[in-house]
Coordinates of C-alpha atoms and ligand atoms in Angstrom, one line a residue:
M1363 CA 0.0 -0.1 0.1
N1364 CA 1.2 3.7 -0.7
A1365 CA 2.1 5.6 2.2
I1366 CA -0.5 8.2 1.5
E1367 CA -3.4 5.7 1.7
D1368 CA -2.1 4.2 4.8
G1369 CA -2.8 7.8 6.7
A1370 CA 0.0 10.3 8.3
R1371 CA 2.8 8.7 9.4
S1372 CA 4.1 12.0 11.5
A1373 CA 0.8 12.7 12.9
P1374 CA -2.3 11.9 12.3
N1375 CA -5.4 14.4 11.5
K1376 CA -6.0 15.0 15.4
G1377 CA -8.3 18.0 15.7
G1378 CA -11.1 16.5 14.5
G1379 CA -10.4 17.8 11.0
G1380 CA -9.6 21.5 11.9
R1381 CA -6.3 22.1 14.2
R1382 CA -3.6 19.5 13.4
E1383 CA -2.1 19.8 17.1
G1384 CA 1.0 18.1 17.8
R1385 CA 2.2 17.4 14.3
T1386 CA 5.9 17.8 13.3
R1387 CA 6.5 21.1 11.7
L1388 CA 6.6 20.8 7.9
N1389 CA 10.2 21.7 7.5
Q1390 CA 11.4 19.3 10.2
L1391 CA 9.7 16.4 8.5
P1392 CA 12.2 13.7 7.2
E1393 CA 10.3 13.9 4.1
W1394 CA 10.9 17.5 3.3
T1395 CA 14.5 17.3 4.2
A1396 CA 14.5 14.4 1.7
L1397 CA 13.1 16.7 -0.9
G1398 CA 16.0 19.4 -0.4
K1399 CA 18.4 16.9 -0.7
H1400 CA 17.0 15.3 -3.7
R1401 CA 16.8 19.2 -5.3
E1402 CA 20.6 19.7 -4.5
Q1403 CA 21.5 16.4 -6.1
L1404 CA 19.2 17.2 -9.2
G1405 CA 21.3 20.6 -9.4
E1406 CA 21.4 22.1 -12.8
A1407 CA 19.6 18.9 -14.5
H1408 CA 18.1 20.3 -17.8
L1409 CA 14.8 18.9 -19.2
R1410 CA 16.7 18.2 -22.5
E1411 CA 18.5 15.7 -20.6
L1412 CA 15.5 14.4 -18.9
F1413 CA 13.8 13.7 -22.1
A1414 CA 16.9 12.2 -23.6
A1415 CA 17.3 9.9 -20.7
D1416 CA 13.8 8.6 -21.2
P1417 CA 12.3 8.1 -24.4
Q1418 CA 8.7 7.4 -22.8
R1419 CA 8.9 10.4 -20.5
A1420 CA 5.9 12.2 -22.6
E1421 CA 3.6 9.0 -22.3
N1422 CA 4.6 8.3 -18.7
Y1423 CA 4.2 11.8 -17.5
T1424 CA 0.9 12.4 -18.9
A1425 CA -2.4 11.7 -16.9
Q1426 CA -6.1 12.0 -17.7
V1427 CA -9.1 13.3 -15.7
G1428 CA -12.6 13.1 -17.5
D1429 CA -11.6 15.1 -20.5
L1430 CA -8.8 16.7 -19.2
H1431 CA -5.6 15.3 -20.7
I1432 CA -2.4 16.5 -18.5
D1433 CA 0.7 16.8 -19.6
Y1434 CA 3.4 17.3 -16.9
S1435 CA 6.5 15.9 -18.8
K1436 CA 7.7 19.6 -19.3
Q1437 CA 8.1 19.8 -15.2
L1438 CA 11.6 19.5 -13.7
V1439 CA 10.8 16.4 -11.8
T1440 CA 11.7 12.8 -12.1
D1441 CA 10.2 9.6 -10.6
E1442 CA 12.0 9.8 -7.6
T1443 CA 10.9 13.6 -7.0
L1444 CA 7.3 12.6 -7.7
A1445 CA 7.7 9.7 -5.2
L1446 CA 9.3 12.0 -2.4
L1447 CA 6.6 14.5 -3.0
R1448 CA 4.0 11.8 -2.7
D1449 CA 5.7 10.6 0.7
L1450 CA 5.3 14.4 2.0
A1451 CA 1.9 14.2 1.0
A1452 CA 1.5 11.1 3.2
A1453 CA 3.5 12.6 6.2
T1454 CA 1.0 15.5 5.9
D1455 CA -1.7 13.4 5.6
V1456 CA -3.2 15.3 2.8
F1457 CA -6.1 12.4 2.1
G1458 CA -6.8 12.6 5.8
L1459 CA -7.7 16.3 5.6
R1460 CA -9.5 15.6 2.3
D1461 CA -11.7 12.8 3.5
A1462 CA -12.7 15.3 6.6
M1463 CA -13.6 17.8 4.1
F1464 CA -15.7 15.6 2.3
R1465 CA -17.4 13.9 5.3
G1466 CA -18.4 17.8 6.4
E1467 CA -15.9 18.0 9.3
K1468 CA -15.3 21.4 10.5
I1469 CA -11.7 21.8 9.0
N1470 CA -12.2 25.5 8.9
A1471 CA -10.9 25.8 12.1
T1472 CA -10.8 29.4 12.8
E1473 CA -14.2 30.0 11.7
D1474 CA -15.7 26.7 13.1
R1475 CA -17.1 25.9 9.7
A1476 CA -17.2 22.8 7.6
V1477 CA -16.0 23.3 3.8
L1478 CA -18.6 21.4 1.8
H1479 CA -18.5 23.1 -1.8
T1480 CA -18.5 19.5 -2.9
A1481 CA -21.9 18.8 -1.5
L1482 CA -22.9 21.7 -4.2
R1483 CA -22.5 19.2 -6.9
A1484 CA -23.5 16.0 -5.1
P1485 CA -26.1 13.7 -6.6
R1486 CA -29.7 13.9 -5.2
D1487 CA -29.4 10.6 -3.5
A1488 CA -26.3 11.3 -1.8
V1489 CA -26.2 11.7 2.3
I1490 CA -23.8 14.6 3.5
E1491 CA -24.3 15.7 7.1
V1492 CA -23.1 18.9 9.1
D1493 CA -24.2 18.9 12.6
G1494 CA -26.1 15.7 12.1
E1495 CA -28.3 17.1 8.9
N1496 CA -28.1 15.9 5.7
V1497 CA -27.5 19.2 3.4
V1498 CA -28.0 17.4 0.0
P1499 CA -31.7 18.1 0.0
K1500 CA -31.3 21.8 0.9
V1501 CA -28.8 21.8 -2.1
H1502 CA -31.0 20.6 -4.5
A1503 CA -34.3 22.4 -3.2
V1504 CA -32.4 25.8 -4.4
L1505 CA -31.0 24.2 -7.4
D1506 CA -34.8 23.4 -8.5
K1507 CA -36.0 27.0 -7.1
M1508 CA -33.1 28.5 -9.1
S1509 CA -34.0 26.7 -12.4
A1510 CA -37.7 27.4 -12.2
F1511 CA -36.9 31.2 -11.8
A1512 CA -33.9 30.8 -14.7
E1513 CA -36.6 29.4 -16.9
R1514 CA -39.6 31.9 -16.0
V1515 CA -36.7 34.8 -16.8
R1516 CA -35.3 33.3 -19.8
S1517 CA -39.4 32.8 -21.3
G1518 CA -40.4 36.0 -20.6
E1519 CA -42.8 34.9 -18.2
W1520 CA -41.3 37.0 -15.6
T1521 CA -42.3 40.6 -16.0
G1522 CA -41.3 43.5 -14.4
H1523 CA -43.0 46.4 -12.8
T1524 CA -44.7 47.4 -15.9
G1525 CA -45.3 44.2 -17.2
K1526 CA -42.4 44.0 -19.9
P1527 CA -40.3 40.9 -19.8
I1528 CA -36.7 40.7 -18.4
K1529 CA -33.9 41.5 -21.1
N1530 CA -31.2 42.7 -19.2
V1531 CA -29.5 40.9 -16.1
V1532 CA -27.1 43.1 -13.8
N1533 CA -25.1 40.8 -11.2
I1534 CA -24.2 43.1 -8.2
G1535 CA -21.4 41.2 -6.1
I1536 CA -18.1 41.0 -5.5
G1537 CA -14.9 38.7 -4.8
G1538 CA -16.7 35.4 -4.8
S1539 CA -20.1 36.6 -5.4
D1540 CA -18.8 38.2 -8.7
L1541 CA -15.6 36.6 -10.1
G1542 CA -16.9 33.1 -10.5
P1543 CA -20.4 33.9 -12.4
A1544 CA -18.5 36.9 -14.4
M1545 CA -15.8 34.3 -15.5
A1546 CA -18.3 31.5 -16.4
Y1547 CA -20.6 33.9 -18.4
E1548 CA -17.4 34.9 -20.3
V1549 CA -16.3 31.3 -21.1
L1550 CA -19.7 29.8 -21.9
R1551 CA -20.8 33.2 -24.0
S1552 CA -21.8 30.6 -27.0
Y1553 CA -24.2 29.0 -24.7
T1554 CA -25.7 32.3 -23.7
D1555 CA -29.3 33.7 -24.7
R1556 CA -27.7 36.3 -27.2
N1557 CA -31.3 38.0 -26.9
M1558 CA -30.2 39.3 -23.5
T1559 CA -27.8 41.5 -21.9
F1560 CA -25.7 40.2 -18.8
R1561 CA -23.5 42.8 -16.9
F1562 CA -21.3 42.1 -13.7
V1563 CA -20.6 45.0 -11.5
S1564 CA -18.4 44.8 -8.4
N1565 CA -16.4 48.1 -8.1
V1566 CA -17.5 50.6 -5.4
D1567 CA -16.2 53.3 -7.9
G1568 CA -19.6 54.2 -9.2
A1569 CA -18.1 54.1 -12.8
D1570 CA -18.8 50.3 -12.8
L1571 CA -22.5 50.5 -12.1
H1572 CA -23.0 53.6 -14.3
E1573 CA -21.4 51.9 -17.4
A1574 CA -23.7 48.7 -16.8
V1575 CA -26.8 50.6 -16.6
R1576 CA -26.5 53.7 -18.7
D1577 CA -28.1 52.0 -21.9
L1578 CA -30.5 49.8 -20.1
D1579 CA -34.4 50.4 -19.7
P1580 CA -34.9 49.9 -15.9
A1581 CA -38.4 48.2 -16.9
E1582 CA -36.5 45.4 -18.6
T1583 CA -33.7 45.1 -16.3
L1584 CA -33.5 42.5 -13.2
F1585 CA -30.5 43.1 -10.6
V1586 CA -29.2 40.1 -9.0
I1587 CA -28.0 41.2 -5.5
A1588 CA -25.0 38.6 -4.6
S1589 CA -23.5 38.5 -1.2
K1590 CA -23.2 35.6 1.1
T1591 CA -22.9 37.8 4.2
F1592 CA -25.2 40.6 2.6
T1593 CA -23.1 43.3 4.8
T1594 CA -20.4 43.9 1.9
I1595 CA -20.1 47.5 2.0
E1596 CA -19.4 47.6 -2.1
T1597 CA -22.2 45.5 -2.6
I1598 CA -24.8 47.0 -0.6
T1599 CA -23.8 50.4 -1.6
N1600 CA -24.2 49.4 -5.4
A1601 CA -27.4 47.6 -4.8
T1602 CA -28.8 50.9 -3.0
S1603 CA -27.8 53.1 -6.2
A1604 CA -29.2 50.3 -8.4
R1605 CA -32.5 50.7 -6.5
N1606 CA -32.3 54.3 -6.6
W1607 CA -31.8 54.2 -10.6
L1608 CA -34.7 51.9 -11.2
L1609 CA -37.3 53.7 -8.8
T1610 CA -36.3 56.9 -10.4
G1611 CA -36.2 55.5 -14.1
L1612 CA -39.8 53.8 -13.4
Q1613 CA -41.0 56.8 -11.4
A1614 CA -42.3 53.8 -9.2
G1615 CA -42.1 53.4 -5.4
Q1616 CA -40.7 50.3 -3.1
D1617 CA -43.1 47.8 -4.3
A1618 CA -41.5 47.8 -8.0
V1619 CA -38.5 46.4 -6.0
A1620 CA -39.8 43.0 -5.8
K1621 CA -39.9 42.5 -9.5
H1622 CA -36.6 43.8 -10.4
F1623 CA -34.3 42.6 -7.4
V1624 CA -33.7 39.1 -6.5
A1625 CA -30.9 38.1 -3.5
L1626 CA -28.4 35.4 -3.3
S1627 CA -27.5 35.0 0.2
T1628 CA -27.1 33.2 3.5
N1629 CA -28.6 36.3 5.4
A1630 CA -32.5 36.4 5.3
E1631 CA -32.7 39.2 7.7
N1632 CA -30.5 41.6 5.9
V1633 CA -32.0 40.9 2.7
A1634 CA -35.6 41.8 4.0
E1635 CA -34.2 44.6 5.3
F1636 CA -33.0 45.8 2.1
G1637 CA -36.4 45.3 0.6
I1638 CA -36.2 42.4 -1.4
D1639 CA -39.1 40.0 -0.9
T1640 CA -37.2 36.4 0.8
A1641 CA -39.5 34.6 -1.7
N1642 CA -36.9 35.7 -4.2
M1643 CA -33.9 35.2 -2.2
F1644 CA -31.9 31.9 -3.1
E1645 CA -30.2 30.7 -0.4
F1646 CA -26.7 28.9 0.7
W1647 CA -25.0 28.1 3.9
D1648 CA -22.0 29.2 5.8
W1649 CA -20.4 26.0 4.6
V1650 CA -20.0 27.3 1.1
G1651 CA -16.9 29.8 1.2
G1652 CA -17.4 32.8 -1.0
R1653 CA -14.5 31.8 -3.6
Y1654 CA -15.7 28.2 -3.7
S1655 CA -19.7 29.4 -4.1
F1656 CA -20.2 29.9 -7.8
D1657 CA -22.0 26.7 -8.3
S1658 CA -24.4 27.4 -5.5
A1659 CA -27.1 30.2 -5.9
I1660 CA -24.2 32.5 -6.4
G1661 CA -24.6 31.0 -10.2
L1662 CA -28.1 31.9 -10.8
S1663 CA -27.1 34.9 -13.2
L1664 CA -25.1 32.4 -15.2
M1665 CA -27.8 30.0 -15.1
I1666 CA -30.1 32.6 -16.5
A1667 CA -27.8 33.1 -19.3
V1668 CA -27.1 29.7 -20.3
G1669 CA -30.1 27.9 -19.1
P1670 CA -30.5 25.2 -16.3
E1671 CA -29.3 22.5 -18.5
H1672 CA -26.1 23.8 -19.2
F1673 CA -25.6 24.7 -15.5
R1674 CA -26.3 21.2 -14.3
E1675 CA -23.7 19.9 -17.1
M1676 CA -21.1 22.2 -15.5
L1677 CA -22.3 20.6 -12.0
D1678 CA -21.4 17.2 -13.4
G1679 CA -18.1 18.3 -14.5
F1680 CA -17.5 19.4 -10.9
R1681 CA -18.5 16.2 -9.7
L1682 CA -16.3 13.9 -11.6
V1683 CA -13.4 15.6 -10.7
D1684 CA -14.5 15.4 -6.9
E1685 CA -15.1 11.8 -7.3
H1686 CA -11.4 11.6 -9.1
F1687 CA -9.8 13.4 -6.1
R1688 CA -11.8 11.6 -3.6
T1689 CA -10.9 8.3 -5.0
A1690 CA -8.1 8.0 -7.1
P1691 CA -4.9 6.6 -5.6
A1692 CA -1.9 8.9 -5.0
E1693 CA 0.0 7.8 -8.2
S1694 CA -2.9 9.0 -10.4
N1695 CA -4.4 11.8 -8.4
V1696 CA -4.1 14.8 -10.5
P1697 CA -5.2 17.4 -8.2
L1698 CA -2.8 15.9 -5.7
L1699 CA -0.1 16.1 -8.4
L1700 CA -0.5 19.6 -9.4
G1701 CA -0.8 20.5 -5.8
L1702 CA 2.5 19.0 -5.0
L1703 CA 4.4 20.3 -8.1
G1704 CA 3.5 23.9 -6.6
V1705 CA 4.9 23.0 -3.1
W1706 CA 7.8 21.4 -5.0
Y1707 CA 8.7 24.9 -6.6
G1708 CA 8.0 26.9 -4.0
G1709 CA 9.5 25.0 -1.3
F1710 CA 12.7 24.1 -3.0
S1711 CA 13.5 26.3 -6.2
G1712 CA 12.4 29.7 -4.6
A1713 CA 9.3 30.2 -7.2
Q1714 CA 7.2 32.7 -5.8
S1715 CA 4.5 33.1 -8.6
H1716 CA 2.4 30.6 -10.8
A1717 CA 1.2 31.9 -14.3
V1718 CA -1.7 30.5 -15.7
L1719 CA -2.2 30.8 -19.7
P1720 CA -5.1 29.9 -21.4
Y1721 CA -5.3 29.7 -24.9
S1722 CA -8.9 30.7 -25.5
H1723 CA -10.1 33.9 -25.4
Y1724 CA -13.3 32.7 -23.7
L1725 CA -11.3 32.1 -20.6
S1726 CA -10.0 35.8 -20.3
K1727 CA -11.4 35.9 -16.8
F1728 CA -10.2 32.5 -15.4
T1729 CA -6.8 33.4 -14.0
A1730 CA -8.5 36.4 -12.2
Y1731 CA -10.9 34.0 -10.7
L1732 CA -7.9 31.6 -9.8
Q1733 CA -6.3 34.8 -8.2
Q1734 CA -9.1 34.8 -5.4
L1735 CA -9.4 31.0 -5.3
D1736 CA -5.8 30.5 -4.8
M1737 CA -4.6 33.7 -3.3
E1738 CA -7.2 34.2 -0.8
S1739 CA -7.4 30.6 0.1
N1740 CA -3.4 29.8 0.4
G1741 CA -2.0 33.5 1.2
K1742 CA -1.4 32.9 5.0
S1743 CA 1.7 33.0 7.1
V1744 CA 0.6 31.1 10.2
D1745 CA 0.1 27.4 10.4
R1746 CA -3.2 26.0 11.5
D1747 CA -1.9 26.2 15.1
G1748 CA -1.2 30.1 14.7
N1749 CA 2.8 29.5 14.7
P1750 CA 4.3 31.3 11.8
V1751 CA 5.4 29.4 8.8
E1752 CA 9.1 29.2 7.5
W1753 CA 8.3 27.9 4.2
Q1754 CA 6.6 29.7 0.9
T1755 CA 2.9 29.3 1.0
G1756 CA 0.4 30.6 -1.7
P1757 CA 2.0 31.6 -5.0
V1758 CA 1.3 34.9 -6.9
V1759 CA -1.2 33.8 -9.7
W1760 CA -1.4 35.8 -12.6
G1761 CA -1.4 35.6 -16.3
T1762 CA -3.6 36.4 -19.6
P1763 CA -5.1 34.5 -22.5
G1764 CA -2.5 33.8 -25.0
T1765 CA -1.4 34.8 -27.6
N1766 CA -1.5 38.3 -26.2
G1767 CA 0.9 37.4 -23.2
Q1768 CA 3.8 36.4 -25.9
H1769 CA 3.8 40.1 -27.0
A1770 CA 3.7 41.5 -23.6
Y1771 CA 5.6 39.5 -20.5
Y1772 CA 6.7 36.2 -21.8
Q1773 CA 10.0 37.6 -22.4
L1774 CA 10.4 37.7 -18.6
I1775 CA 9.6 33.8 -18.5
H1776 CA 11.9 33.1 -21.4
Q1777 CA 14.8 35.1 -20.3
G1778 CA 14.3 36.6 -17.4
T1779 CA 15.6 35.5 -13.6
K1780 CA 12.8 34.2 -12.0
V1781 CA 11.4 30.7 -11.7
I1782 CA 8.0 30.7 -13.0
P1783 CA 6.2 27.6 -13.4
A1784 CA 3.2 27.8 -15.8
D1785 CA -0.1 25.8 -16.8
F1786 CA -1.0 26.2 -20.4
I1787 CA -4.9 25.4 -21.2
G1788 CA -5.9 24.7 -24.6
F1789 CA -8.8 22.8 -26.8
A1790 CA -8.6 21.2 -29.6
K1791 CA -11.7 22.5 -31.2
P1792 CA -12.8 26.3 -31.8
V1793 CA -15.9 27.3 -29.7
G1794 CA -19.0 26.4 -32.1
D1795 CA -20.6 29.4 -32.9
L1796 CA -17.6 31.1 -34.3
L1797 CA -18.2 33.0 -37.5
P1798 CA -17.2 30.4 -40.2
G1799 CA -14.1 32.5 -41.3
L1800 CA -12.7 32.7 -38.2
V1801 CA -12.7 28.9 -37.5
A1802 CA -9.2 28.6 -39.1
Q1803 CA -7.6 30.5 -36.7
H1804 CA -7.9 28.3 -34.0
D1805 CA -4.9 26.1 -35.5
L1806 CA -2.7 29.2 -35.4
L1807 CA -3.7 30.2 -31.9
M1808 CA -2.9 26.3 -31.2
A1809 CA 0.3 26.3 -32.9
N1810 CA 1.5 29.0 -30.7
F1811 CA 0.1 27.2 -27.6
F1812 CA 2.4 24.1 -28.2
A1813 CA 5.4 26.2 -29.5
Q1814 CA 5.7 28.3 -26.2
T1815 CA 5.9 25.5 -24.0
Q1816 CA 8.5 23.4 -26.4
A1817 CA 10.7 26.9 -26.1
L1818 CA 10.3 27.4 -22.7
A1819 CA 11.2 23.7 -21.9
F1820 CA 14.1 23.0 -24.4
G1821 CA 15.1 26.7 -25.1
K1822 CA 18.1 27.2 -27.6
T1823 CA 21.4 26.6 -26.7
P1824 CA 24.5 28.7 -27.7
D1825 CA 25.6 26.3 -30.2
E1826 CA 22.2 26.6 -32.1
V1827 CA 22.6 30.2 -32.0
R1828 CA 25.8 29.9 -33.5
A1829 CA 25.0 27.6 -36.2
E1830 CA 22.5 30.0 -37.1
G1831 CA 25.3 32.6 -38.2
V1832 CA 24.7 34.7 -35.3
P1833 CA 27.7 37.1 -34.7
E1834 CA 29.6 36.0 -31.5
E1835 CA 28.7 39.3 -29.7
L1836 CA 24.9 38.5 -29.8
V1837 CA 25.0 34.8 -29.0
A1838 CA 24.4 35.1 -25.3
H1839 CA 21.4 37.5 -26.1
K1840 CA 19.8 35.3 -28.5
T1841 CA 20.3 32.1 -26.3
F1842 CA 17.3 30.5 -24.5
R1843 CA 18.4 28.7 -21.4
G1844 CA 15.0 26.6 -21.4
N1845 CA 14.2 24.6 -18.5
H1846 CA 11.1 26.6 -17.7
P1847 CA 8.4 24.3 -16.1
T1848 CA 5.0 24.1 -17.5
T1849 CA 2.0 21.7 -17.4
T1850 CA -0.3 21.4 -20.2
I1851 CA -4.0 20.8 -20.1
L1852 CA -5.7 20.0 -23.2
A1853 CA -9.3 19.2 -23.7
A1854 CA -11.6 18.7 -26.9
E1855 CA -13.8 21.6 -26.4
L1856 CA -14.7 24.1 -24.0
T1857 CA -17.9 23.2 -22.7
P1858 CA -19.9 23.4 -19.5
F1859 CA -18.9 20.1 -18.4
V1860 CA -15.3 20.9 -18.9
L1861 CA -15.2 24.3 -17.3
G1862 CA -16.6 22.4 -14.2
Q1863 CA -13.7 20.1 -14.6
L1864 CA -11.4 22.8 -14.6
I1865 CA -12.4 24.5 -11.7
A1866 CA -12.5 21.7 -9.7
L1867 CA -9.1 20.6 -10.4
Y1868 CA -8.0 23.7 -9.3
E1869 CA -9.9 23.9 -6.4
H1870 CA -8.8 20.5 -5.2
K1871 CA -4.9 21.6 -6.0
V1872 CA -5.1 24.6 -3.9
F1873 CA -6.7 22.4 -0.9
V1874 CA -3.7 20.0 -1.5
Q1875 CA -1.3 22.9 -1.2
G1876 CA -3.1 24.5 1.9
A1877 CA -3.0 20.8 3.6
V1878 CA 0.7 20.5 2.8
W1879 CA 1.7 23.9 4.4
N1880 CA -0.8 22.9 7.2
I1881 CA -2.5 26.5 6.9
D1882 CA -6.4 27.0 6.8
S1883 CA -7.3 27.6 3.4
F1884 CA -10.6 28.6 4.0
D1885 CA -10.8 31.8 6.0
Q1886 CA -9.8 35.4 4.8
W1887 CA -8.9 37.1 7.9
G1888 CA -6.5 39.4 6.0
V1889 CA -8.9 41.6 4.2
E1890 CA -10.6 42.2 7.2
L1891 CA -8.0 45.2 8.5
G1892 CA -8.3 47.1 5.5
K1893 CA -12.2 47.2 5.5
V1894 CA -12.2 48.4 9.2
L1895 CA -9.7 51.3 8.1
A1896 CA -12.2 52.3 5.1
K1897 CA -15.0 52.6 7.3
R1898 CA -12.9 54.8 9.6
V1899 CA -11.4 56.9 6.9
E1900 CA -14.6 57.9 5.0
P1901 CA -15.5 60.3 7.2
A1902 CA -12.2 62.1 7.1
L1903 CA -12.7 62.4 3.4
T1904 CA -16.3 63.7 3.2
E1905 CA -16.6 65.6 6.5
G1906 CA -12.7 66.2 7.3
A1907 CA -13.3 64.3 10.8
E1908 CA -10.2 63.7 12.9
V1909 CA -9.7 60.0 12.4
E1910 CA -7.8 58.6 15.6
G1911 CA -4.9 56.7 14.8
L1912 CA -4.5 57.8 11.3
D1913 CA -0.7 57.5 10.3
A1914 CA 1.3 60.7 9.2
S1915 CA 1.4 59.7 5.6
S1916 CA -2.1 58.7 5.1
R1917 CA -3.4 62.0 7.1
A1918 CA -1.1 64.0 4.7
L1919 CA -2.7 62.2 1.5
V1920 CA -6.4 62.7 3.1
A1921 CA -5.4 66.2 3.2
K1922 CA -4.0 66.4 -0.2
Y1923 CA -7.3 64.7 -1.4
R1924 CA -9.7 66.8 0.2
S1925 CA -8.0 69.8 -1.3
L1926 CA -7.8 68.4 -4.7
R1927 CA -11.9 67.8 -4.2
G1928 CA -12.1 71.7 -3.2
R1929 CA -13.2 70.8 0.2
Ligands
F6P413 O1 -13.6 40.4 1.7 C1 -13.4 39.1 1.2 C2 -14.7 38.4 1.0 O2 -15.0 38.2 2.3 C3 -14.7 37.4 0.0 O3 -14.1 36.1 0.7 C4 -15.9 37.1 -0.7 O4 -16.2 36.4 -1.5 C5 -16.4 38.7 -0.9 O5 -15.8 39.5 0.2 C6 -17.9 38.8 -0.8 O6 -18.6 38.9 0.3 P1 -20.0 38.5 0.5 O7 -20.1 37.7 -0.6 O8 -20.5 38.3 1.6 O9 -20.4 39.9 -0.3

């Protein structure tokens, strides 16, 4: 039996899934030390040599999960590296924590919450209990309610205050209540009802709402107010402004709100206080983290756009990868592998960032979505017991769709001084409804996709450069060191089913890393301080109020701001 299936060797998951007191610190585990030694032994080993030594490397270092074909042969790893990484996963009880998550244990210890986004895509007959209650029937009741509502809006049966059908949907939310639906709406544009308009407003900068509504008819507009807590200042401020815009535009009273506002939230009290009929509230629960929530009620705008069937296909994709992560052995468990690769580069090669480079225009917001998923989850510097960590945790996640980045920042990846592991995501077929004349461009897009990972891995040696007749003084400039690690994720087509698979893959990858690093990937206390200070500073801007504790720099900036505003 592989060590990882045998449970933790250093310390089992003692804290009922939450705190894991008494465990050996990560960097004192023999498995960690072994990886460090192995890294030294690998030295300057080059991917050119690793491929030359193993003619089967491309086949051997390829995995499949659902529709996702994953080639990790261009990663700077050997069989020994992978075995040592799996040993580390065993020693840190990654699978023990995984099982605790799927069982509904309160593994988010600092908030004393279960972490059950996987229940959002569980089949109807599954049983998943939180505090002794099976949550699956509630999940499906909300999904059914969302489906019925989405159909009524899509068919024109749901009408606004003046009797006109809804043609525009404006989602107002921020962070996890915006990034997921906004990203997925872009990804699945070809599946959307092209006769309707969908907009996503998040920024408290009034320009965002202004641009979203300026050309819309309020009589045909539905606002979907997405906020788990229904206290987030940006969302409540924008929702209040939207309500004013609507009532002014319709020259109507509060009673018009019911037909033009729905809420997605866990907080019925605040929803009712805002004036939204709680019959038009779509519920979710505290065991769904904001950044893991877009397959909950938070996906309503997306469901209206693509229809309930496509939404459910997407949930099937999530579920497929959940099952893979839950059951696949360590050797073939893809989220485990991808998570461990990140641990490897962060821990032993000094990598500070991770690029996600989708070769699909429709994935233009995918990396921004992953930024919250990964960085809000694993941007932590204390472990589950509150001790400072002495190892790298979450990387800076960044990237934009190819081929644009090739003409902007790829230079730094190719010839800069930094270690930047990258994921390349591409599709064999172009999206269905492209104009016929544009379909042919897909091969050019994908030629770039394959060329980049080859160039990054194998580079160009000084001898190869010289052989092209390049003058000696330019040889160093035109040499590509190569050896830049990449994973290639290739699927036939970008469908709702495949999108669900992709997102679940990254969710579980982030989980694996948090488990190894022994941090709480499900809280986000780090965003609180800024929120509190913003509330304190606002009266200083508007009324010139004295703000206690404002530092000298901020005080001077506030004074400058006020003078620039003529106050
Ligand atoms: O401030 C961060 C955060 O709490 C995120 O975790 C969350 O996704 C976002 O704000 C929005 O929160 P809410 O859905 O409660 O408005």
